[in-house]
């Protein structure tokens, strides 16, 4: 009933706004959403209504962060030797050259008590040379050093937390040459994340050092709705476990927030378990492919000093990494599920250059032939596409029209890039 009146009033209000305060209108316009997708078909399927709303502006995370984190494999059993050796291994295996450049220390690096001046101290038994020394070492390898703290009074392993110590702790991290902070959520006194995470953003900013800010409030307060203004990435779920069930649950939960991802700020479904032994090769391949497609951080969670050939094959797949690091930065998502229980899944995501990444993911308990009608993923139903298989490293066809299908093993996936075929002009 009110709608017609509103319609009459809006143009009038806009006119008033233009006349009365042009700078306010200009600011509103600059905050208007950027539309990254070229066709209506893509826009219908891939909601990007929150893309480009980045406000943090610390110049980081234009593509999802890549690197390694100590937690999934080592948990609390860390020391400076393991961190150094890992930095060495990232370089010697070639993973650093593929973009894995953050070496991130998780919980347990710090002493259980603060120092006389209330300052954070490294654990003298396990990090006797100190964090500055380690940062220098890591920087000397061309890599970056990440550290961990908590938006509570203790970390999850009961080391000092940074709640109400944000300024001093950010300053000491910066003085050590730290490049990345993962900020956890334990012992938080029941204070809302929205009140606990911004003070550290401001503290990091005021150090003047560019420090990647990774929020880890476990998806508790729907961080996608507010964290773009606070951090460079935000966890959307509980911790990942090294199991098929945990990995698939987390993928589905993270999928919900796809429209909020974009250059500068990413949904974080937690670190990779590839190489830790709890899943099959096919399951790890699917884990890596889906994380890459979802523009998730690619943080290796295994012992890179001692990887199998299979683990290395997955983590070093350059073509899959390129999907993750595509400059368009639109999160791919689950488009449809076919078969019994819809477990023959099709996931896809737009890439720069009018390309589309497509993952056929068989989450059923038997091998399946998964078939896609191209318009169902946002492609043109009558134009030819070139199709590249990112795991076979092979262009399968230059002329796929209308539908595409492939046999996919149990829990495995196939990953492709569809590119409009170059049509030869007839003259
Ligand atoms: C601090 O925040 C301002 C305003 O968003 C931004 O322009 C600047 O780059 C930030 N500096 C650092 C070091 O993050
Ligand atoms: C450092 O940590 C690694 C991994 O847990 C362990 O194997 C090694 O023994 C530790 N080294 C020292 C000196 O404690
Ligand atoms: C390397 O990994 C294998 C399992 O893949 C394990 O059996 C072995 O103990 C590991 N070696 C070291 C030095 O950690």
GROMACS .gro file of C-alpha atoms and ligand atoms in nm:
model
  469
    1UNK     CA    1   0.000   0.000   0.000
    2UNK     CA    2   0.286   0.237   0.077
    3UNK     CA    3   0.483   0.159  -0.235
    4UNK     CA    4   0.337   0.419  -0.475
    5UNK     CA    5   0.407   0.699  -0.228
    6UNK     CA    6   0.763   0.585  -0.180
    7UNK     CA    7   0.818   0.580  -0.550
    8UNK     CA    8   0.714   0.941  -0.578
    9UNK     CA    9   0.935   1.048  -0.292
   10UNK     CA   10   1.263   0.879  -0.376
   11UNK     CA   11   1.361   1.093  -0.677
   12UNK     CA   12   1.271   1.402  -0.477
   13UNK     CA   13   1.493   1.294  -0.188
   14UNK     CA   14   1.779   1.216  -0.425
   15UNK     CA   15   1.743   1.561  -0.581
   16UNK     CA   16   1.753   1.722  -0.237
   17UNK     CA   17   2.057   1.516  -0.147
   18UNK     CA   18   2.234   1.623  -0.467
   19UNK     CA   19   2.163   1.988  -0.408
   20UNK     CA   20   2.223   1.994  -0.036
   21UNK     CA   21   2.527   1.773  -0.001
   22UNK     CA   22   2.710   1.661  -0.315
   23UNK     CA   23   3.004   1.505  -0.124
   24UNK     CA   24   2.769   1.270   0.064
   25UNK     CA   25   2.616   1.154  -0.263
   26UNK     CA   26   2.958   1.105  -0.417
   27UNK     CA   27   3.062   0.896  -0.118
   28UNK     CA   28   2.747   0.685  -0.148
   29UNK     CA   29   2.817   0.632  -0.518
   30UNK     CA   30   3.174   0.524  -0.452
   31UNK     CA   31   3.041   0.263  -0.213
   32UNK     CA   32   2.801   0.135  -0.477
   33UNK     CA   33   2.856  -0.224  -0.564
   34UNK     CA   34   3.089  -0.324  -0.841
   35UNK     CA   35   2.933  -0.572  -1.086
   36UNK     CA   36   3.201  -0.822  -1.178
   37UNK     CA   37   2.996  -1.051  -1.405
   38UNK     CA   38   2.947  -0.990  -1.778
   39UNK     CA   39   2.621  -1.173  -1.856
   40UNK     CA   40   2.271  -1.186  -1.711
   41UNK     CA   41   2.291  -1.566  -1.702
   42UNK     CA   42   2.598  -1.551  -1.477
   43UNK     CA   43   2.447  -1.278  -1.260
   44UNK     CA   44   2.139  -1.491  -1.201
   45UNK     CA   45   2.343  -1.788  -1.077
   46UNK     CA   46   2.632  -1.620  -0.898
   47UNK     CA   47   2.503  -1.362  -0.655
   48UNK     CA   48   2.780  -1.107  -0.610
   49UNK     CA   49   2.563  -0.847  -0.439
   50UNK     CA   50   2.819  -0.797  -0.163
   51UNK     CA   51   3.133  -0.814  -0.377
   52UNK     CA   52   3.350  -0.505  -0.360
   53UNK     CA   53   3.214  -0.374  -0.032
   54UNK     CA   54   3.562  -0.397   0.116
   55UNK     CA   55   3.636  -0.126   0.368
   56UNK     CA   56   3.950  -0.250   0.542
   57UNK     CA   57   4.184  -0.113   0.273
   58UNK     CA   58   4.511  -0.238   0.411
   59UNK     CA   59   4.620  -0.329   0.061
   60UNK     CA   60   4.634  -0.703   0.134
   61UNK     CA   61   4.439  -1.013   0.030
   62UNK     CA   62   4.360  -0.905  -0.325
   63UNK     CA   63   4.359  -1.281  -0.382
   64UNK     CA   64   4.316  -1.543  -0.106
   65UNK     CA   65   4.618  -1.592   0.119
   66UNK     CA   66   4.844  -1.891   0.057
   67UNK     CA   67   5.100  -2.052   0.283
   68UNK     CA   68   5.130  -2.294   0.571
   69UNK     CA   69   5.005  -2.309   0.930
   70UNK     CA   70   5.144  -2.526   1.208
   71UNK     CA   71   4.820  -2.633   1.377
   72UNK     CA   72   4.667  -2.917   1.172
   73UNK     CA   73   4.978  -3.134   1.187
   74UNK     CA   74   5.182  -3.017   1.486
   75UNK     CA   75   4.915  -2.870   1.719
   76UNK     CA   76   5.107  -2.752   2.027
   77UNK     CA   77   5.427  -2.945   1.942
   78UNK     CA   78   5.610  -2.658   1.775
   79UNK     CA   79   5.944  -2.485   1.813
   80UNK     CA   80   6.165  -2.251   1.615
   81UNK     CA   81   6.344  -2.542   1.445
   82UNK     CA   82   6.025  -2.678   1.295
   83UNK     CA   83   5.923  -2.333   1.172
   84UNK     CA   84   6.263  -2.274   1.011
   85UNK     CA   85   6.272  -2.620   0.856
   86UNK     CA   86   5.924  -2.565   0.717
   87UNK     CA   87   6.030  -2.236   0.561
   88UNK     CA   88   6.326  -2.420   0.405
   89UNK     CA   89   6.097  -2.696   0.277
   90UNK     CA   90   5.848  -2.453   0.124
   91UNK     CA   91   6.135  -2.315  -0.081
   92UNK     CA   92   6.311  -2.642  -0.167
   93UNK     CA   93   5.992  -2.818  -0.277
   94UNK     CA   94   5.899  -2.530  -0.508
   95UNK     CA   95   5.577  -2.460  -0.316
   96UNK     CA   96   5.694  -2.108  -0.228
   97UNK     CA   97   5.732  -2.030  -0.599
   98UNK     CA   98   5.373  -2.143  -0.652
   99UNK     CA   99   5.253  -1.874  -0.409
  100UNK     CA  100   5.262  -2.041  -0.066
  101UNK     CA  101   5.440  -1.754   0.103
  102UNK     CA  102   5.298  -1.719   0.455
  103UNK     CA  103   5.466  -1.929   0.726
  104UNK     CA  104   5.212  -1.910   1.006
  105UNK     CA  105   5.277  -2.009   1.364
  106UNK     CA  106   4.958  -2.109   1.544
  107UNK     CA  107   4.893  -2.140   1.918
  108UNK     CA  108   5.167  -2.231   2.172
  109UNK     CA  109   5.448  -2.000   2.061
  110UNK     CA  110   5.418  -1.770   2.360
  111UNK     CA  111   5.519  -1.795   2.721
  112UNK     CA  112   5.234  -1.876   2.962
  113UNK     CA  113   5.294  -1.544   3.139
  114UNK     CA  114   5.346  -1.193   3.013
  115UNK     CA  115   5.670  -1.011   3.102
  116UNK     CA  116   5.732  -0.747   3.370
  117UNK     CA  117   5.601  -0.472   3.142
  118UNK     CA  118   5.295  -0.683   3.062
  119UNK     CA  119   5.443  -0.761   2.720
  120UNK     CA  120   5.400  -1.088   2.526
  121UNK     CA  121   5.708  -1.311   2.537
  122UNK     CA  122   5.799  -1.613   2.326
  123UNK     CA  123   5.821  -1.944   2.511
  124UNK     CA  124   6.190  -1.952   2.614
  125UNK     CA  125   6.215  -2.331   2.582
  126UNK     CA  126   6.074  -2.366   2.232
  127UNK     CA  127   6.148  -2.024   2.078
  128UNK     CA  128   6.473  -1.928   2.257
  129UNK     CA  129   6.596  -1.705   1.970
  130UNK     CA  130   6.274  -1.503   1.971
  131UNK     CA  131   6.022  -1.415   1.703
  132UNK     CA  132   6.220  -1.127   1.554
  133UNK     CA  133   6.503  -1.366   1.476
  134UNK     CA  134   6.259  -1.611   1.318
  135UNK     CA  135   6.094  -1.335   1.113
  136UNK     CA  136   6.438  -1.229   0.984
  137UNK     CA  137   6.510  -1.588   0.886
  138UNK     CA  138   6.176  -1.634   0.709
  139UNK     CA  139   6.209  -1.297   0.533
  140UNK     CA  140   6.557  -1.398   0.422
  141UNK     CA  141   6.393  -1.684   0.232
  142UNK     CA  142   6.156  -1.441   0.059
  143UNK     CA  143   5.864  -1.557   0.275
  144UNK     CA  144   5.639  -1.390   0.533
  145UNK     CA  145   5.586  -1.475   0.898
  146UNK     CA  146   5.246  -1.514   1.060
  147UNK     CA  147   5.164  -1.529   1.428
  148UNK     CA  148   4.864  -1.614   1.642
  149UNK     CA  149   4.675  -1.455   1.928
  150UNK     CA  150   4.325  -1.454   2.069
  151UNK     CA  151   4.043  -1.203   2.116
  152UNK     CA  152   4.000  -1.323   2.472
  153UNK     CA  153   4.195  -1.327   2.795
  154UNK     CA  154   4.372  -1.653   2.701
  155UNK     CA  155   4.444  -1.839   2.380
  156UNK     CA  156   4.275  -2.177   2.334
  157UNK     CA  157   4.589  -2.343   2.479
  158UNK     CA  158   4.579  -2.102   2.773
  159UNK     CA  159   4.860  -1.866   2.677
  160UNK     CA  160   4.801  -1.490   2.721
  161UNK     CA  161   4.524  -1.350   2.499
  162UNK     CA  162   4.519  -1.001   2.350
  163UNK     CA  163   4.178  -0.879   2.467
  164UNK     CA  164   4.234  -0.535   2.623
  165UNK     CA  165   4.604  -0.555   2.521
  166UNK     CA  166   4.544  -0.489   2.152
  167UNK     CA  167   4.763  -0.178   2.113
  168UNK     CA  168   5.067  -0.317   2.291
  169UNK     CA  169   5.043  -0.662   2.131
  170UNK     CA  170   4.999  -0.525   1.779
  171UNK     CA  171   5.297  -0.297   1.840
  172UNK     CA  172   5.519  -0.584   1.952
  173UNK     CA  173   5.413  -0.801   1.655
  174UNK     CA  174   5.500  -0.514   1.421
  175UNK     CA  175   5.834  -0.458   1.596
  176UNK     CA  176   5.919  -0.823   1.540
  177UNK     CA  177   5.841  -0.795   1.169
  178UNK     CA  178   5.528  -1.009   1.176
  179UNK     CA  179   5.322  -1.003   0.853
  180UNK     CA  180   5.003  -1.189   0.948
  181UNK     CA  181   4.786  -1.234   1.256
  182UNK     CA  182   4.540  -1.518   1.310
  183UNK     CA  183   4.310  -1.403   1.588
  184UNK     CA  184   4.120  -1.676   1.774
  185UNK     CA  185   3.808  -1.675   1.989
  186UNK     CA  186   3.868  -1.864   2.316
  187UNK     CA  187   3.811  -1.725   2.669
  188UNK     CA  188   3.619  -1.431   2.528
  189UNK     CA  189   3.420  -1.341   2.843
  190UNK     CA  190   3.100  -1.362   2.640
  191UNK     CA  191   3.172  -1.030   2.470
  192UNK     CA  192   3.040  -1.012   2.113
  193UNK     CA  193   3.291  -1.069   1.831
  194UNK     CA  194   3.179  -0.739   1.677
  195UNK     CA  195   3.315  -0.566   1.987
  196UNK     CA  196   3.633  -0.774   2.025
  197UNK     CA  197   3.771  -0.792   1.669
  198UNK     CA  198   3.771  -0.427   1.551
  199UNK     CA  199   4.006  -0.302   1.828
  200UNK     CA  200   4.281  -0.530   1.695
  201UNK     CA  201   4.214  -0.411   1.340
  202UNK     CA  202   4.269  -0.054   1.459
  203UNK     CA  203   4.574  -0.151   1.663
  204UNK     CA  204   4.732  -0.330   1.365
  205UNK     CA  205   4.654  -0.037   1.142
  206UNK     CA  206   4.812   0.213   1.380
  207UNK     CA  207   5.143   0.024   1.374
  208UNK     CA  208   5.179   0.140   1.013
  209UNK     CA  209   5.297  -0.209   0.915
  210UNK     CA  210   5.090  -0.403   0.662
  211UNK     CA  211   4.969  -0.703   0.860
  212UNK     CA  212   4.720  -0.952   0.718
  213UNK     CA  213   4.432  -0.981   0.967
  214UNK     CA  214   4.269  -1.325   0.981
  215UNK     CA  215   3.957  -1.344   1.197
  216UNK     CA  216   3.888  -1.676   1.363
  217UNK     CA  217   3.557  -1.645   1.549
  218UNK     CA  218   3.445  -1.984   1.410
  219UNK     CA  219   3.154  -1.838   1.214
  220UNK     CA  220   2.969  -1.777   1.540
  221UNK     CA  221   2.826  -1.436   1.465
  222UNK     CA  222   2.784  -1.472   1.086
  223UNK     CA  223   3.105  -1.279   1.024
  224UNK     CA  224   3.048  -1.252   0.648
  225UNK     CA  225   2.783  -0.991   0.735
  226UNK     CA  226   3.031  -0.756   0.907
  227UNK     CA  227   3.388  -0.881   0.889
  228UNK     CA  228   3.467  -0.731   0.547
  229UNK     CA  229   3.516  -0.405   0.733
  230UNK     CA  230   3.732  -0.570   0.996
  231UNK     CA  231   3.960  -0.837   0.852
  232UNK     CA  232   4.111  -0.982   0.537
  233UNK     CA  233   3.945  -1.321   0.597
  234UNK     CA  234   3.699  -1.462   0.843
  235UNK     CA  235   3.640  -1.821   0.948
  236UNK     CA  236   3.288  -1.932   0.863
  237UNK     CA  237   3.286  -2.261   1.058
  238UNK     CA  238   3.427  -2.463   1.347
  239UNK     CA  239   3.772  -2.618   1.311
  240UNK     CA  240   3.819  -2.864   1.028
  241UNK     CA  241   3.897  -3.228   1.114
  242UNK     CA  242   4.091  -3.462   0.889
  243UNK     CA  243   3.780  -3.654   0.780
  244UNK     CA  244   3.552  -3.666   0.476
  245UNK     CA  245   3.252  -3.577   0.691
  246UNK     CA  246   3.410  -3.267   0.845
  247UNK     CA  247   3.548  -3.147   0.512
  248UNK     CA  248   3.217  -3.184   0.325
  249UNK     CA  249   3.013  -3.024   0.608
  250UNK     CA  250   3.247  -2.727   0.614
  251UNK     CA  251   3.234  -2.687   0.236
  252UNK     CA  252   2.854  -2.669   0.252
  253UNK     CA  253   2.851  -2.419   0.539
  254UNK     CA  254   3.107  -2.194   0.373
  255UNK     CA  255   2.912  -2.206   0.046
  256UNK     CA  256   2.627  -2.013   0.204
  257UNK     CA  257   2.835  -1.694   0.227
  258UNK     CA  258   2.967  -1.689  -0.130
  259UNK     CA  259   2.823  -1.350  -0.223
  260UNK     CA  260   3.032  -1.181   0.048
  261UNK     CA  261   3.375  -1.280  -0.080
  262UNK     CA  262   3.585  -1.054  -0.296
  263UNK     CA  263   3.929  -0.898  -0.334
  264UNK     CA  264   4.042  -0.780   0.009
  265UNK     CA  265   3.822  -1.012   0.217
  266UNK     CA  266   3.755  -1.387   0.197
  267UNK     CA  267   3.540  -1.651   0.360
  268UNK     CA  268   3.766  -1.895   0.544
  269UNK     CA  269   3.652  -2.259   0.573
  270UNK     CA  270   3.975  -2.335   0.765
  271UNK     CA  271   4.312  -2.475   0.670
  272UNK     CA  272   4.387  -2.766   0.441
  273UNK     CA  273   4.412  -3.123   0.571
  274UNK     CA  274   4.568  -3.253   0.248
  275UNK     CA  275   4.853  -3.488   0.338
  276UNK     CA  276   4.754  -3.561   0.698
  277UNK     CA  277   4.632  -3.914   0.632
  278UNK     CA  278   4.262  -3.911   0.725
  279UNK     CA  279   4.122  -3.898   0.371
  280UNK     CA  280   4.188  -4.079   0.045
  281UNK     CA  281   4.375  -3.928  -0.248
  282UNK     CA  282   4.042  -3.868  -0.425
  283UNK     CA  283   3.894  -3.699  -0.117
  284UNK     CA  284   4.198  -3.475  -0.072
  285UNK     CA  285   4.189  -3.385  -0.439
  286UNK     CA  286   3.824  -3.284  -0.401
  287UNK     CA  287   3.905  -3.091  -0.080
  288UNK     CA  288   4.177  -2.895  -0.259
  289UNK     CA  289   3.968  -2.834  -0.574
  290UNK     CA  290   3.664  -2.709  -0.382
  291UNK     CA  291   3.873  -2.487  -0.151
  292UNK     CA  292   4.041  -2.338  -0.458
  293UNK     CA  293   3.706  -2.280  -0.629
  294UNK     CA  294   3.554  -2.124  -0.314
  295UNK     CA  295   3.840  -1.872  -0.304
  296UNK     CA  296   3.933  -2.011   0.036
  297UNK     CA  297   4.273  -1.940   0.186
  298UNK     CA  298   4.512  -2.213   0.071
  299UNK     CA  299   4.701  -2.274   0.393
  300UNK     CA  300   4.880  -2.608   0.391
  301UNK     CA  301   4.829  -2.801   0.713
  302UNK     CA  302   5.063  -3.099   0.673
  303UNK     CA  303   5.433  -3.154   0.743
  304UNK     CA  304   5.588  -3.008   0.429
  305UNK     CA  305   5.929  -3.147   0.533
  306UNK     CA  306   5.791  -3.496   0.470
  307UNK     CA  307   5.522  -3.507   0.200
  308UNK     CA  308   5.433  -3.803  -0.019
  309UNK     CA  309   5.440  -3.769  -0.396
  310UNK     CA  310   5.058  -3.772  -0.397
  311UNK     CA  311   5.034  -3.489  -0.144
  312UNK     CA  312   5.281  -3.283  -0.345
  313UNK     CA  313   5.090  -3.356  -0.666
  314UNK     CA  314   4.773  -3.209  -0.513
  315UNK     CA  315   4.924  -2.906  -0.341
  316UNK     CA  316   5.138  -2.810  -0.639
  317UNK     CA  317   4.866  -2.819  -0.904
  318UNK     CA  318   4.937  -2.487  -1.068
  319UNK     CA  319   4.618  -2.480  -1.273
  320UNK     CA  320   4.398  -2.531  -0.967
  321UNK     CA  321   4.598  -2.269  -0.776
  322UNK     CA  322   4.540  -2.025  -1.063
  323UNK     CA  323   4.164  -2.069  -1.021
  324UNK     CA  324   4.201  -1.975  -0.654
  325UNK     CA  325   4.423  -1.678  -0.735
  326UNK     CA  326   4.219  -1.549  -1.029
  327UNK     CA  327   4.206  -1.168  -1.008
  328UNK     CA  328   3.827  -1.154  -1.050
  329UNK     CA  329   3.793  -1.299  -0.700
  330UNK     CA  330   3.436  -1.429  -0.726
  331UNK     CA  331   3.370  -1.726  -0.496
  332UNK     CA  332   3.254  -2.037  -0.682
  333UNK     CA  333   2.963  -2.230  -0.536
  334UNK     CA  334   2.741  -2.535  -0.547
  335UNK     CA  335   2.508  -2.499  -0.843
  336UNK     CA  336   2.316  -2.825  -0.837
  337UNK     CA  337   2.303  -3.182  -0.717
  338UNK     CA  338   2.176  -3.470  -0.927
  339UNK     CA  339   2.110  -3.839  -0.871
  340UNK     CA  340   1.997  -4.001  -0.548
  341UNK     CA  341   2.008  -3.743  -0.262
  342UNK     CA  342   2.158  -3.494  -0.507
  343UNK     CA  343   2.503  -3.627  -0.428
  344UNK     CA  344   2.629  -3.589  -0.787
  345UNK     CA  345   2.723  -3.227  -0.740
  346UNK     CA  346   2.812  -2.952  -0.982
  347UNK     CA  347   3.007  -2.657  -0.843
  348UNK     CA  348   3.120  -2.363  -1.056
  349UNK     CA  349   3.259  -2.013  -1.043
  350UNK     CA  350   3.328  -1.731  -1.287
  351UNK     CA  351   3.688  -1.640  -1.371
  352UNK     CA  352   3.844  -1.345  -1.546
  353UNK     CA  353   3.843  -1.346  -1.927
  354UNK     CA  354   3.486  -1.481  -1.956
  355UNK     CA  355   3.600  -1.822  -1.835
  356UNK     CA  356   3.418  -2.050  -1.596
  357UNK     CA  357   3.568  -2.304  -1.355
  358UNK     CA  358   3.350  -2.615  -1.315
  359UNK     CA  359   3.393  -2.894  -1.062
  360UNK     CA  360   3.201  -3.221  -1.095
  361UNK     CA  361   3.206  -3.364  -0.744
  362UNK     CA  362   3.080  -3.715  -0.677
  363UNK     CA  363   2.976  -3.726  -0.312
  364UNK     CA  364   2.782  -4.050  -0.368
  365UNK     CA  365   2.902  -4.396  -0.263
  366UNK     CA  366   2.929  -4.523  -0.620
  367UNK     CA  367   3.100  -4.403  -0.935
  368UNK     CA  368   2.878  -4.175  -1.143
  369UNK     CA  369   2.852  -4.015  -1.484
  370UNK     CA  370   2.783  -3.651  -1.402
  371UNK     CA  371   2.629  -3.456  -1.688
  372UNK     CA  372   2.591  -3.078  -1.704
  373UNK     CA  373   2.370  -2.879  -1.934
  374UNK     CA  374   2.588  -2.576  -1.997
  375UNK     CA  375   2.313  -2.315  -1.935
  376UNK     CA  376   2.266  -2.465  -1.587
  377UNK     CA  377   2.609  -2.328  -1.489
  378UNK     CA  378   2.558  -1.995  -1.671
  379UNK     CA  379   2.716  -2.074  -2.006
  380UNK     CA  380   2.558  -2.021  -2.346
  381UNK     CA  381   2.368  -2.330  -2.463
  382UNK     CA  382   2.454  -2.295  -2.831
  383UNK     CA  383   2.810  -2.158  -2.838
  384UNK     CA  384   3.122  -2.376  -2.853
  385UNK     CA  385   3.358  -2.393  -2.556
  386UNK     CA  386   3.710  -2.513  -2.513
  387UNK     CA  387   3.734  -2.741  -2.209
  388UNK     CA  388   4.055  -2.790  -2.012
  389UNK     CA  389   4.092  -3.065  -1.749
  390UNK     CA  390   4.292  -2.917  -1.460
  391UNK     CA  391   4.394  -3.254  -1.311
  392UNK     CA  392   4.490  -3.421  -1.638
  393UNK     CA  393   4.654  -3.097  -1.757
  394UNK     CA  394   4.500  -3.150  -2.096
  395UNK     CA  395   4.259  -2.963  -2.324
  396UNK     CA  396   3.984  -3.219  -2.387
  397UNK     CA  397   3.799  -3.044  -2.666
  398UNK     CA  398   3.785  -2.712  -2.847
  399UNK     CA  399   3.423  -2.759  -2.938
  400UNK     CA  400   3.190  -2.854  -2.655
  401UNK     CA  401   2.834  -2.739  -2.724
  402UNK     CA  402   2.523  -2.772  -2.508
  403UNK     CA  403   2.615  -3.043  -2.258
  404UNK     CA  404   2.925  -3.188  -2.099
  405UNK     CA  405   2.968  -3.497  -1.885
  406UNK     CA  406   3.231  -3.715  -1.724
  407UNK     CA  407   3.265  -4.032  -1.519
  408UNK     CA  408   3.371  -3.941  -1.165
  409UNK     CA  409   3.491  -4.193  -0.905
  410UNK     CA  410   3.352  -4.218  -0.552
  411UNK     CA  411   3.428  -3.896  -0.355
  412UNK     CA  412   3.653  -3.777  -0.636
  413UNK     CA  413   3.609  -3.471  -0.853
  414UNK     CA  414   3.695  -3.348  -1.198
  415UNK     CA  415   3.786  -2.984  -1.243
  416UNK     CA  416   3.767  -2.789  -1.568
  417UNK     CA  417   3.792  -2.445  -1.716
  418UNK     CA  418   3.543  -2.359  -1.989
  419UNK     CA  419   3.661  -2.087  -2.227
  420UNK     CA  420   3.456  -1.951  -2.518
  421UNK     CA  421   3.608  -2.118  -2.826
  422UNK     CA  422   3.787  -1.892  -3.067
  423UNK     CA  423   3.564  -1.875  -3.372
  424UNK     CA  424   3.741  -1.842  -3.705
  425UNK     CA  425   3.596  -1.548  -3.894
  426UNK     CA  426   3.469  -1.647  -4.238
  427UNK     CA  427   3.546  -1.388  -4.506
  428LIG     C1  428   4.504   0.202   0.783
  428LIG     O1  429   4.370   0.233   0.749
  428LIG     C2  430   4.357   0.331   0.646
  428LIG     C3  431   4.210   0.363   0.631
  428LIG     O2  432   4.136   0.249   0.595
  428LIG     C4  433   4.419   0.277   0.519
  428LIG     O3  434   4.410   0.372   0.416
  428LIG     C5  435   4.564   0.242   0.546
  428LIG     O4  436   4.621   0.182   0.430
  428LIG     C6  437   4.577   0.145   0.662
  428LIG     N1  438   4.715   0.122   0.691
  428LIG     C7  439   4.765   0.003   0.721
  428LIG     C8  440   4.909  -0.003   0.750
  428LIG     O5  441   4.697  -0.099   0.726
  429LIG     C1  442   6.076  -2.943   1.760
  429LIG     O1  443   5.948  -2.986   1.719
  429LIG     C2  444   5.950  -3.103   1.635
  429LIG     C3  445   5.808  -3.128   1.588
  429LIG     O2  446   5.720  -3.147   1.693
  429LIG     C4  447   6.011  -3.220   1.711
  429LIG     O3  448   6.017  -3.332   1.626
  429LIG     C5  449   6.149  -3.183   1.758
  429LIG     O4  450   6.201  -3.284   1.839
  429LIG     C6  451   6.148  -3.052   1.837
  429LIG     N1  452   6.283  -3.010   1.862
  429LIG     C7  453   6.323  -2.970   1.981
  429LIG     C8  454   6.463  -2.927   1.991
  429LIG     O5  455   6.247  -2.969   2.077
  430LIG     C1  456   5.720  -3.915   0.718
  430LIG     O1  457   5.586  -3.955   0.693
  430LIG     C2  458   5.563  -4.092   0.705
  430LIG     C3  459   5.415  -4.117   0.669
  430LIG     O2  460   5.387  -4.064   0.543
  430LIG     C4  461   5.591  -4.139   0.846
  430LIG     O3  462   5.573  -4.278   0.856
  430LIG     C5  463   5.734  -4.101   0.884
  430LIG     O4  464   5.755  -4.129   1.018
  430LIG     C6  465   5.758  -3.953   0.860
  430LIG     N1  466   5.895  -3.918   0.885
  430LIG     C7  467   5.933  -3.819   0.963
  430LIG     C8  468   6.080  -3.796   0.975
  430LIG     O5  469   5.855  -3.749   1.023
   0.00000   0.00000   0.00000
